[in-house]
mmCIF file of C-alpha atoms in Angstrom:
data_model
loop_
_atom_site.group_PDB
_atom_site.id
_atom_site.type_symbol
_atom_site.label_atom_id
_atom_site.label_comp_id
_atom_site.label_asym_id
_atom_site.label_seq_id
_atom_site.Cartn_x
_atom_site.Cartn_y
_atom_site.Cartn_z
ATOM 1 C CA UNK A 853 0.000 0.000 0.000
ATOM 2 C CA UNK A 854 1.408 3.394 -0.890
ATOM 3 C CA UNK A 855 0.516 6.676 0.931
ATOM 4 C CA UNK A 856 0.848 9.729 -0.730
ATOM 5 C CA UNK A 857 1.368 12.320 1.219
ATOM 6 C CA UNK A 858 0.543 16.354 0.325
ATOM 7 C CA UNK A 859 2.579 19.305 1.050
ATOM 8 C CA UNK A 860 1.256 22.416 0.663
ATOM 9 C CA UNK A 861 3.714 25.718 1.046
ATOM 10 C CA UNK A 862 2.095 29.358 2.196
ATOM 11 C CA UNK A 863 4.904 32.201 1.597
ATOM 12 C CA UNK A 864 4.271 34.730 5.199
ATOM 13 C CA UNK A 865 7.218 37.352 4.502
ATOM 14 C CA UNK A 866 9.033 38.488 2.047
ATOM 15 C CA UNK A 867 11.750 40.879 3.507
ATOM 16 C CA UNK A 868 14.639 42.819 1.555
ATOM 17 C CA UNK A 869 17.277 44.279 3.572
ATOM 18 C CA UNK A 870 17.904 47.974 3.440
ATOM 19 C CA UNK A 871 20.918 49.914 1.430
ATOM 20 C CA UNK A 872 23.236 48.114 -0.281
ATOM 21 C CA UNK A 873 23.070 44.550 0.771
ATOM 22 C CA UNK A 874 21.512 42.782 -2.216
ATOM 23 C CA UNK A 875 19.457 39.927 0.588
ATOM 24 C CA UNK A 876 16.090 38.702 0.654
ATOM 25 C CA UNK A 877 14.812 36.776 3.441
ATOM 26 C CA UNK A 878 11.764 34.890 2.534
ATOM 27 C CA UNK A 879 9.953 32.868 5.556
ATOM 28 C CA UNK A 880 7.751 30.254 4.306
ATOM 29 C CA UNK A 881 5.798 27.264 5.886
ATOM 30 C CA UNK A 882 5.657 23.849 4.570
ATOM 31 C CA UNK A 883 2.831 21.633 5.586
ATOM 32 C CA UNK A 884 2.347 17.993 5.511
ATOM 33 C CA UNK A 885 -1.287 17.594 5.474
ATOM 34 C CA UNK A 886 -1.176 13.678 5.975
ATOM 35 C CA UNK A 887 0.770 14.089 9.324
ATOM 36 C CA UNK A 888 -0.929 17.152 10.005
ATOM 37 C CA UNK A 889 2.989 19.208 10.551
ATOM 38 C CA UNK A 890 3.993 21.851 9.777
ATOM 39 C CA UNK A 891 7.596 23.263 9.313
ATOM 40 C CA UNK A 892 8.614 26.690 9.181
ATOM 41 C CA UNK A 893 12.028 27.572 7.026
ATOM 42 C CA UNK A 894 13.703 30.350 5.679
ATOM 43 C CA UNK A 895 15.196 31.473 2.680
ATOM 44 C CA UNK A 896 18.461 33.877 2.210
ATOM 45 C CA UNK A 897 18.453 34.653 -1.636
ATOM 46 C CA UNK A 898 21.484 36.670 -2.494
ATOM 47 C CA UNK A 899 20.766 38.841 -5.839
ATOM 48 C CA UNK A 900 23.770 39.960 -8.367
ATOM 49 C CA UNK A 901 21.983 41.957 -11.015
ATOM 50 C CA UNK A 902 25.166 42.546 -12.416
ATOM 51 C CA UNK A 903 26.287 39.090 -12.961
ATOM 52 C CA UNK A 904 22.424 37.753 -13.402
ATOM 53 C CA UNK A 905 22.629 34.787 -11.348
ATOM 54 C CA UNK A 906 20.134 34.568 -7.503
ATOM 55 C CA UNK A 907 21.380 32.238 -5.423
ATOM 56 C CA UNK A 908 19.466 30.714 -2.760
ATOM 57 C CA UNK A 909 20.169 29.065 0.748
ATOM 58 C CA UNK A 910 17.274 27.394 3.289
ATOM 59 C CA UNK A 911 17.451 27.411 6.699
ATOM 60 C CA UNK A 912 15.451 26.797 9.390
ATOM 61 C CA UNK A 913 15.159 29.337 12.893
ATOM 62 C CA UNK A 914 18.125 27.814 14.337
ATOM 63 C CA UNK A 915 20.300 28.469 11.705
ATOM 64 C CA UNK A 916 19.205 31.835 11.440
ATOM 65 C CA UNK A 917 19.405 32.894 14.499
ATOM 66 C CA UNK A 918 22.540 31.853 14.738
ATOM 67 C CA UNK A 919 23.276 34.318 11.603
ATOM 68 C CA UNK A 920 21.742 36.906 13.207
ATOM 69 C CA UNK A 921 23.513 36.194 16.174
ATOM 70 C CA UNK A 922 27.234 36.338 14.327
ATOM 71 C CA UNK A 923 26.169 39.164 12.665
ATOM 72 C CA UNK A 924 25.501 41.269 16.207
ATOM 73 C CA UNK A 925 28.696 39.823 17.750
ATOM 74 C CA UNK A 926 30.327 41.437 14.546
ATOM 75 C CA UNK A 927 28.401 44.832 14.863
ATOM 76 C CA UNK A 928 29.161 45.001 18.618
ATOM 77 C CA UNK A 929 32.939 44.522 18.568
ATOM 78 C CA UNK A 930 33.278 47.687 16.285
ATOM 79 C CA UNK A 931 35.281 50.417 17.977
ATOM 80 C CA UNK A 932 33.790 54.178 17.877
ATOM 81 C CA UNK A 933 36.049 54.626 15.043
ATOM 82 C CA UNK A 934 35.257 52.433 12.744
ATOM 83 C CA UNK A 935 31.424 52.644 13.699
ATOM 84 C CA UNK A 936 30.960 56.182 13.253
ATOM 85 C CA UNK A 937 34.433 56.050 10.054
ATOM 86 C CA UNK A 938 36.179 58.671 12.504
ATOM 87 C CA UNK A 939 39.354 58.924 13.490
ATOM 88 C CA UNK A 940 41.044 57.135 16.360
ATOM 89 C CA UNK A 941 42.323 60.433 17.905
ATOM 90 C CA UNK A 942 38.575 62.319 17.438
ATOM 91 C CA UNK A 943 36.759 58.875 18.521
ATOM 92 C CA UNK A 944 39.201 58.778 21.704
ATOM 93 C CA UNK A 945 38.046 62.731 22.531
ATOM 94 C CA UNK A 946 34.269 61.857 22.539
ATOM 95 C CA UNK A 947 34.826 58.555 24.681
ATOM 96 C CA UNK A 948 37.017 61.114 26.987
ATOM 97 C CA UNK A 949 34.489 63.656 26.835
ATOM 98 C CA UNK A 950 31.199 61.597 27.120
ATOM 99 C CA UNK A 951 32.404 60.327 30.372
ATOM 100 C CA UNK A 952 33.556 63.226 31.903
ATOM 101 C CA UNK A 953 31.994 66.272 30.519
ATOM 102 C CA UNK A 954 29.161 67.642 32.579
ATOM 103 C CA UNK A 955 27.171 68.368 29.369
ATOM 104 C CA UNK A 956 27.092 64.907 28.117
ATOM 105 C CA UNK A 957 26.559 62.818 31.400
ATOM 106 C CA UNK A 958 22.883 63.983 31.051
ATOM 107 C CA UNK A 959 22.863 63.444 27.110
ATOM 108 C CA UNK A 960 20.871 60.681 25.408
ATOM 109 C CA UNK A 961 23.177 60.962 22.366
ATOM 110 C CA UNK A 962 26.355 59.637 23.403
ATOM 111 C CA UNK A 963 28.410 58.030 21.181
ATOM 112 C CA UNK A 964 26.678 58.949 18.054
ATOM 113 C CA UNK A 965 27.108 61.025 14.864
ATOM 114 C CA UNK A 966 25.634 64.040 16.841
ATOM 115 C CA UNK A 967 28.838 64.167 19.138
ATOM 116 C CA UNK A 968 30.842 64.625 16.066
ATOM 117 C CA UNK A 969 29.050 67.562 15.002
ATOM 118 C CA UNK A 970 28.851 68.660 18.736
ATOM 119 C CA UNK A 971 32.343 68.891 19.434
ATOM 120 C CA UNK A 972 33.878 69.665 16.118
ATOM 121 C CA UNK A 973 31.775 72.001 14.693
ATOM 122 C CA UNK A 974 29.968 73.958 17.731
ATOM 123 C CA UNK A 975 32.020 77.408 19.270
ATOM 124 C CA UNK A 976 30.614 76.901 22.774
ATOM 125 C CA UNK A 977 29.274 75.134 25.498
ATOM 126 C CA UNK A 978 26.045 76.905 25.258
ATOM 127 C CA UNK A 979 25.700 76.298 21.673
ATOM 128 C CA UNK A 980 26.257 72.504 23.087
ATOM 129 C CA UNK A 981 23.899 72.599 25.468
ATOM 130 C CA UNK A 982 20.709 74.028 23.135
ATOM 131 C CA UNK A 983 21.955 71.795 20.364
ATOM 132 C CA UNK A 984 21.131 68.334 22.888
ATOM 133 C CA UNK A 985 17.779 69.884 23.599
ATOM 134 C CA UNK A 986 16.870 70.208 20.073
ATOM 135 C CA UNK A 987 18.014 67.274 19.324
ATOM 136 C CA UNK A 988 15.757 65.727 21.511
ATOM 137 C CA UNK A 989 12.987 67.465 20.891
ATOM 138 C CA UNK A 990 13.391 65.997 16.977
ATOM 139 C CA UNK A 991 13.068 69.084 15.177
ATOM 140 C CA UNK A 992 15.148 69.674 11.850
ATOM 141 C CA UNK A 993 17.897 72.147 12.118
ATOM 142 C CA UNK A 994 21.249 72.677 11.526
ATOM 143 C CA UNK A 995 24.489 74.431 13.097
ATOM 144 C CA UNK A 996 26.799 77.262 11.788
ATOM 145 C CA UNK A 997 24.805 77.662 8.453
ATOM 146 C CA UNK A 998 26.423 80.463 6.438
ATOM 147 C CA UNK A 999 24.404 82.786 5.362
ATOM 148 C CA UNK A 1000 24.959 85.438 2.891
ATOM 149 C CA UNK A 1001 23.166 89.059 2.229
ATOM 150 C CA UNK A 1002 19.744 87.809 0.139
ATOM 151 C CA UNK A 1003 18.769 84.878 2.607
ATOM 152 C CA UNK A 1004 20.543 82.239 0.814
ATOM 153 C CA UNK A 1005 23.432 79.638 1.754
ATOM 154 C CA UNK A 1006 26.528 81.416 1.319
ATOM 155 C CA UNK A 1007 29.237 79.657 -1.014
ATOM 156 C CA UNK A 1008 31.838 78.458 0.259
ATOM 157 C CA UNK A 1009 35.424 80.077 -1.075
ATOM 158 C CA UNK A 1010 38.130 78.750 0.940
ATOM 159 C CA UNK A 1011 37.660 75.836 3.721
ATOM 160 C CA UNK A 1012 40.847 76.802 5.395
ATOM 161 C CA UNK A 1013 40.225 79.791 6.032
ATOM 162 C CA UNK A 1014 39.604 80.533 9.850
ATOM 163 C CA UNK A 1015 38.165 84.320 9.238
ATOM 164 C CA UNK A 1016 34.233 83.729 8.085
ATOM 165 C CA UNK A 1017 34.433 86.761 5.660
ATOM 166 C CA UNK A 1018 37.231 85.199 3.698
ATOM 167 C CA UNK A 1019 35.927 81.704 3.952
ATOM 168 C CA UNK A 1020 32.265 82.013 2.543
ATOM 169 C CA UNK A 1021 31.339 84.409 -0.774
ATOM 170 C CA UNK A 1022 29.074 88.024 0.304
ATOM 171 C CA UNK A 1023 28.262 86.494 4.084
ATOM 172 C CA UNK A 1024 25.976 88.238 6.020
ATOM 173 C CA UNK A 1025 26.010 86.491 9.249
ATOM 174 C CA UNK A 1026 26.396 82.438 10.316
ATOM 175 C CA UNK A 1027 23.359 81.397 12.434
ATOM 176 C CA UNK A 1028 24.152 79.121 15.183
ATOM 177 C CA UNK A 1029 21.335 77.487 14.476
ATOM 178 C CA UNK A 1030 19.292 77.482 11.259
ATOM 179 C CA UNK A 1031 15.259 75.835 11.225
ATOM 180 C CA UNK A 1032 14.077 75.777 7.653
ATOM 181 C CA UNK A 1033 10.280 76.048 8.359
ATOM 182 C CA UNK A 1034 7.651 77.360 6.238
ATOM 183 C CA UNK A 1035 8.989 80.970 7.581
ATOM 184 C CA UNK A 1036 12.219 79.683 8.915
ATOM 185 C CA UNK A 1037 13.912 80.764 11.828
ATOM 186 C CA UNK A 1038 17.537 81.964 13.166
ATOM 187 C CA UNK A 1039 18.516 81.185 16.217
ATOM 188 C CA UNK A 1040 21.823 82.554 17.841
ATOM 189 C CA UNK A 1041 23.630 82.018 21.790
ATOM 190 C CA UNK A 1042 24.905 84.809 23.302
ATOM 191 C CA UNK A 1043 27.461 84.414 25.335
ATOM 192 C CA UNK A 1044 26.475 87.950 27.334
ATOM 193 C CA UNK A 1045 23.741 89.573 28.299
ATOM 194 C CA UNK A 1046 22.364 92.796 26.299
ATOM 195 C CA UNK A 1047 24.437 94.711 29.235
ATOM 196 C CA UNK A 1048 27.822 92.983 28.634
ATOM 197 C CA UNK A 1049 27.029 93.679 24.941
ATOM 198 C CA UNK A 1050 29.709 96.324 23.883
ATOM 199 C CA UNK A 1051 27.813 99.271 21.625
ATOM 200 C CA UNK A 1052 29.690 98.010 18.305
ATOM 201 C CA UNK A 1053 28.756 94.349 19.397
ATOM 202 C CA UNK A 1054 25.053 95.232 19.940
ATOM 203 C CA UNK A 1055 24.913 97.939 17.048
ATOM 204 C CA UNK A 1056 26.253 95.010 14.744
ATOM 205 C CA UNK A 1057 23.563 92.389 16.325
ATOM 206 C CA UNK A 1058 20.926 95.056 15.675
ATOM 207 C CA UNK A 1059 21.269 95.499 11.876
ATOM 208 C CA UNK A 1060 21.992 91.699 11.355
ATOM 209 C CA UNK A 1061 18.694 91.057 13.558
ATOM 210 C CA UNK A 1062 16.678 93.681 10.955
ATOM 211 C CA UNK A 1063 18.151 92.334 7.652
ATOM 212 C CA UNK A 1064 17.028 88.717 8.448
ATOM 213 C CA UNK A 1065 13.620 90.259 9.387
ATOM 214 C CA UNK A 1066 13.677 91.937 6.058
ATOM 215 C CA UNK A 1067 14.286 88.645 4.331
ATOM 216 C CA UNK A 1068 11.317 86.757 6.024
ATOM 217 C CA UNK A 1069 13.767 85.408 8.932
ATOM 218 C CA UNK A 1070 12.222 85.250 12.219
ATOM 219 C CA UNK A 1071 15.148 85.791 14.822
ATOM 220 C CA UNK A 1072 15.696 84.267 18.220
ATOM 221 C CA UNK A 1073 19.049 85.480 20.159
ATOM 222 C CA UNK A 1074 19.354 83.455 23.776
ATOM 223 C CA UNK A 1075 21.687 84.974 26.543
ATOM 224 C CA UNK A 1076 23.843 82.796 28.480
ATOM 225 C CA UNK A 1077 21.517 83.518 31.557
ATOM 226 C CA UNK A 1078 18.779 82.145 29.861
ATOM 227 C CA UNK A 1079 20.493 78.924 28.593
ATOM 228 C CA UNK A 1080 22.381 77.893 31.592
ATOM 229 C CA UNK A 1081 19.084 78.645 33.652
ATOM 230 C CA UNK A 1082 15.861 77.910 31.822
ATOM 231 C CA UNK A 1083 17.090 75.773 28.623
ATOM 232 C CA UNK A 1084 13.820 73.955 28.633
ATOM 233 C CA UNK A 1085 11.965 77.479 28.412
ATOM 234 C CA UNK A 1086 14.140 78.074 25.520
ATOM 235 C CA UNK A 1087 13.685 75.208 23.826
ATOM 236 C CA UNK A 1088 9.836 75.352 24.733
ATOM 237 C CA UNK A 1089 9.694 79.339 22.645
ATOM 238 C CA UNK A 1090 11.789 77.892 20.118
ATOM 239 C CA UNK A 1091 9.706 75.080 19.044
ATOM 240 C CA UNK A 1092 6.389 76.889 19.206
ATOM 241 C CA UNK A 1093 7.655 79.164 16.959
ATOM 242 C CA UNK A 1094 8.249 76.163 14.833
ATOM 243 C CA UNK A 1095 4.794 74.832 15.458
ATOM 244 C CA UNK A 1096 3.464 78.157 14.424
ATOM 245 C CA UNK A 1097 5.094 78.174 10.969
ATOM 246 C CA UNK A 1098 4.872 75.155 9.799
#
């Protein structure tokens, strides 16, 4: 006597990893309807579209886990440098500084791209500390934009160049930091109060302040005061001003 038995195979997921890694992982269940199983397995096609050719491998959870596993043991012994392509001697400074700058202990971006553009390209701890806030509160900025006299991104002349007027083309003023809303919005850290302002500092401050507002800019400036004692009321006016223009 001769049994025949039936299989019948359901595809559940199809799933294509992201960027440049030319993987699909297919999950599929094969059941045997005679002995009523069922087995779930997986399949790891690697594409070449430029050779033509897919080639396929099954596996079942075990086997992938233990791929996924290799894969995070891989991912996990990467140094800061390598993870974030940095230097050794810059990735060795934001280790340093992570642990024992007051700024960061409180920061929820340690270790990340953000502490590259926080200590390399920011002028000053305030600037550092408005620029974690933001970055928490997810709103789309960014730091030391160059701006030149009709509103637009000034062009860049000479990166090694430490004086701003000789390193970007007709610049009006670089805004610490730059929102590009609907009307966007400049805002700047002073480092004084409008007291400690000297009269060419303030007069200069003044008539940058009424050509953005000219242009359509709205402009926030923050005192040092106000950062170092109510940064969440600063970051709470900034991003109504965002919510107001989008």
């Amino acid at each position: 006597m001769h049994f025949m038995c039936c299989f019948f195979y359901t595809l559940v997921h199809k799933h294509q990893l992201m960027g440049r890694i030319p993987i699909n992982i297919i999950k599929y269940t094969e059941e045997d309807t005679l002995y009523k199983k069922a087995q779930t397995n997986f399949q790891l096609v690697i594409i070449d579209d430029l050779k033509g050719w897919n080639r396929c491998y099954t596996s079942n959870l075990q086997e992938l886990t233990n791929f996924r596993n290799e894969i995070s043991v891989v991912i996990e012994s990467l140094s800061l440098s390598e993870n974030l392509n940095i230097s050794v001697e810059l990735a060795k400074r934001i280790e340093k500084t992570n642990l024992n700058d007051e700024i960061c202990i409180s920061c929820t971006h340690k270790k990340s791209r953000s502490c590259v553009t926080c200590l390399e390209e920011l002028q000053s701890p305030l600037e550092r500390k408005l620029y974690a806030k933001l970055l928490d509160a997810k709103v789309y900025f960014e730091v030391q934009y160059p701006m030149n006299k009709v509103g637009k991104k000034a062009s860049l002349i000479d990166d090694t160049q430490n004086d701003l007027r000789l390193k970007y083309r007709d610049l009006l003023t670089q805004v610490d930091f730059f929102l590009p809303n609907k009307n966007p919005i400049c805002v700047y850290t002073d480092g004084h109060t409008y007291h400690e302002r000297t009269e060419e500092q303030a007069k200069r401050d003044r008539s940058i302040d009424r050509k953005l507002q000219e242009l359509g800019f709205v402009v926030l400036r923050f005192t040092g005061k106000e950062i170092n004692e109510s940064l969440s009321m600063v970051v709470n006016q900034v991003m109504k001003l965002v919510e107001m223009k989008n």
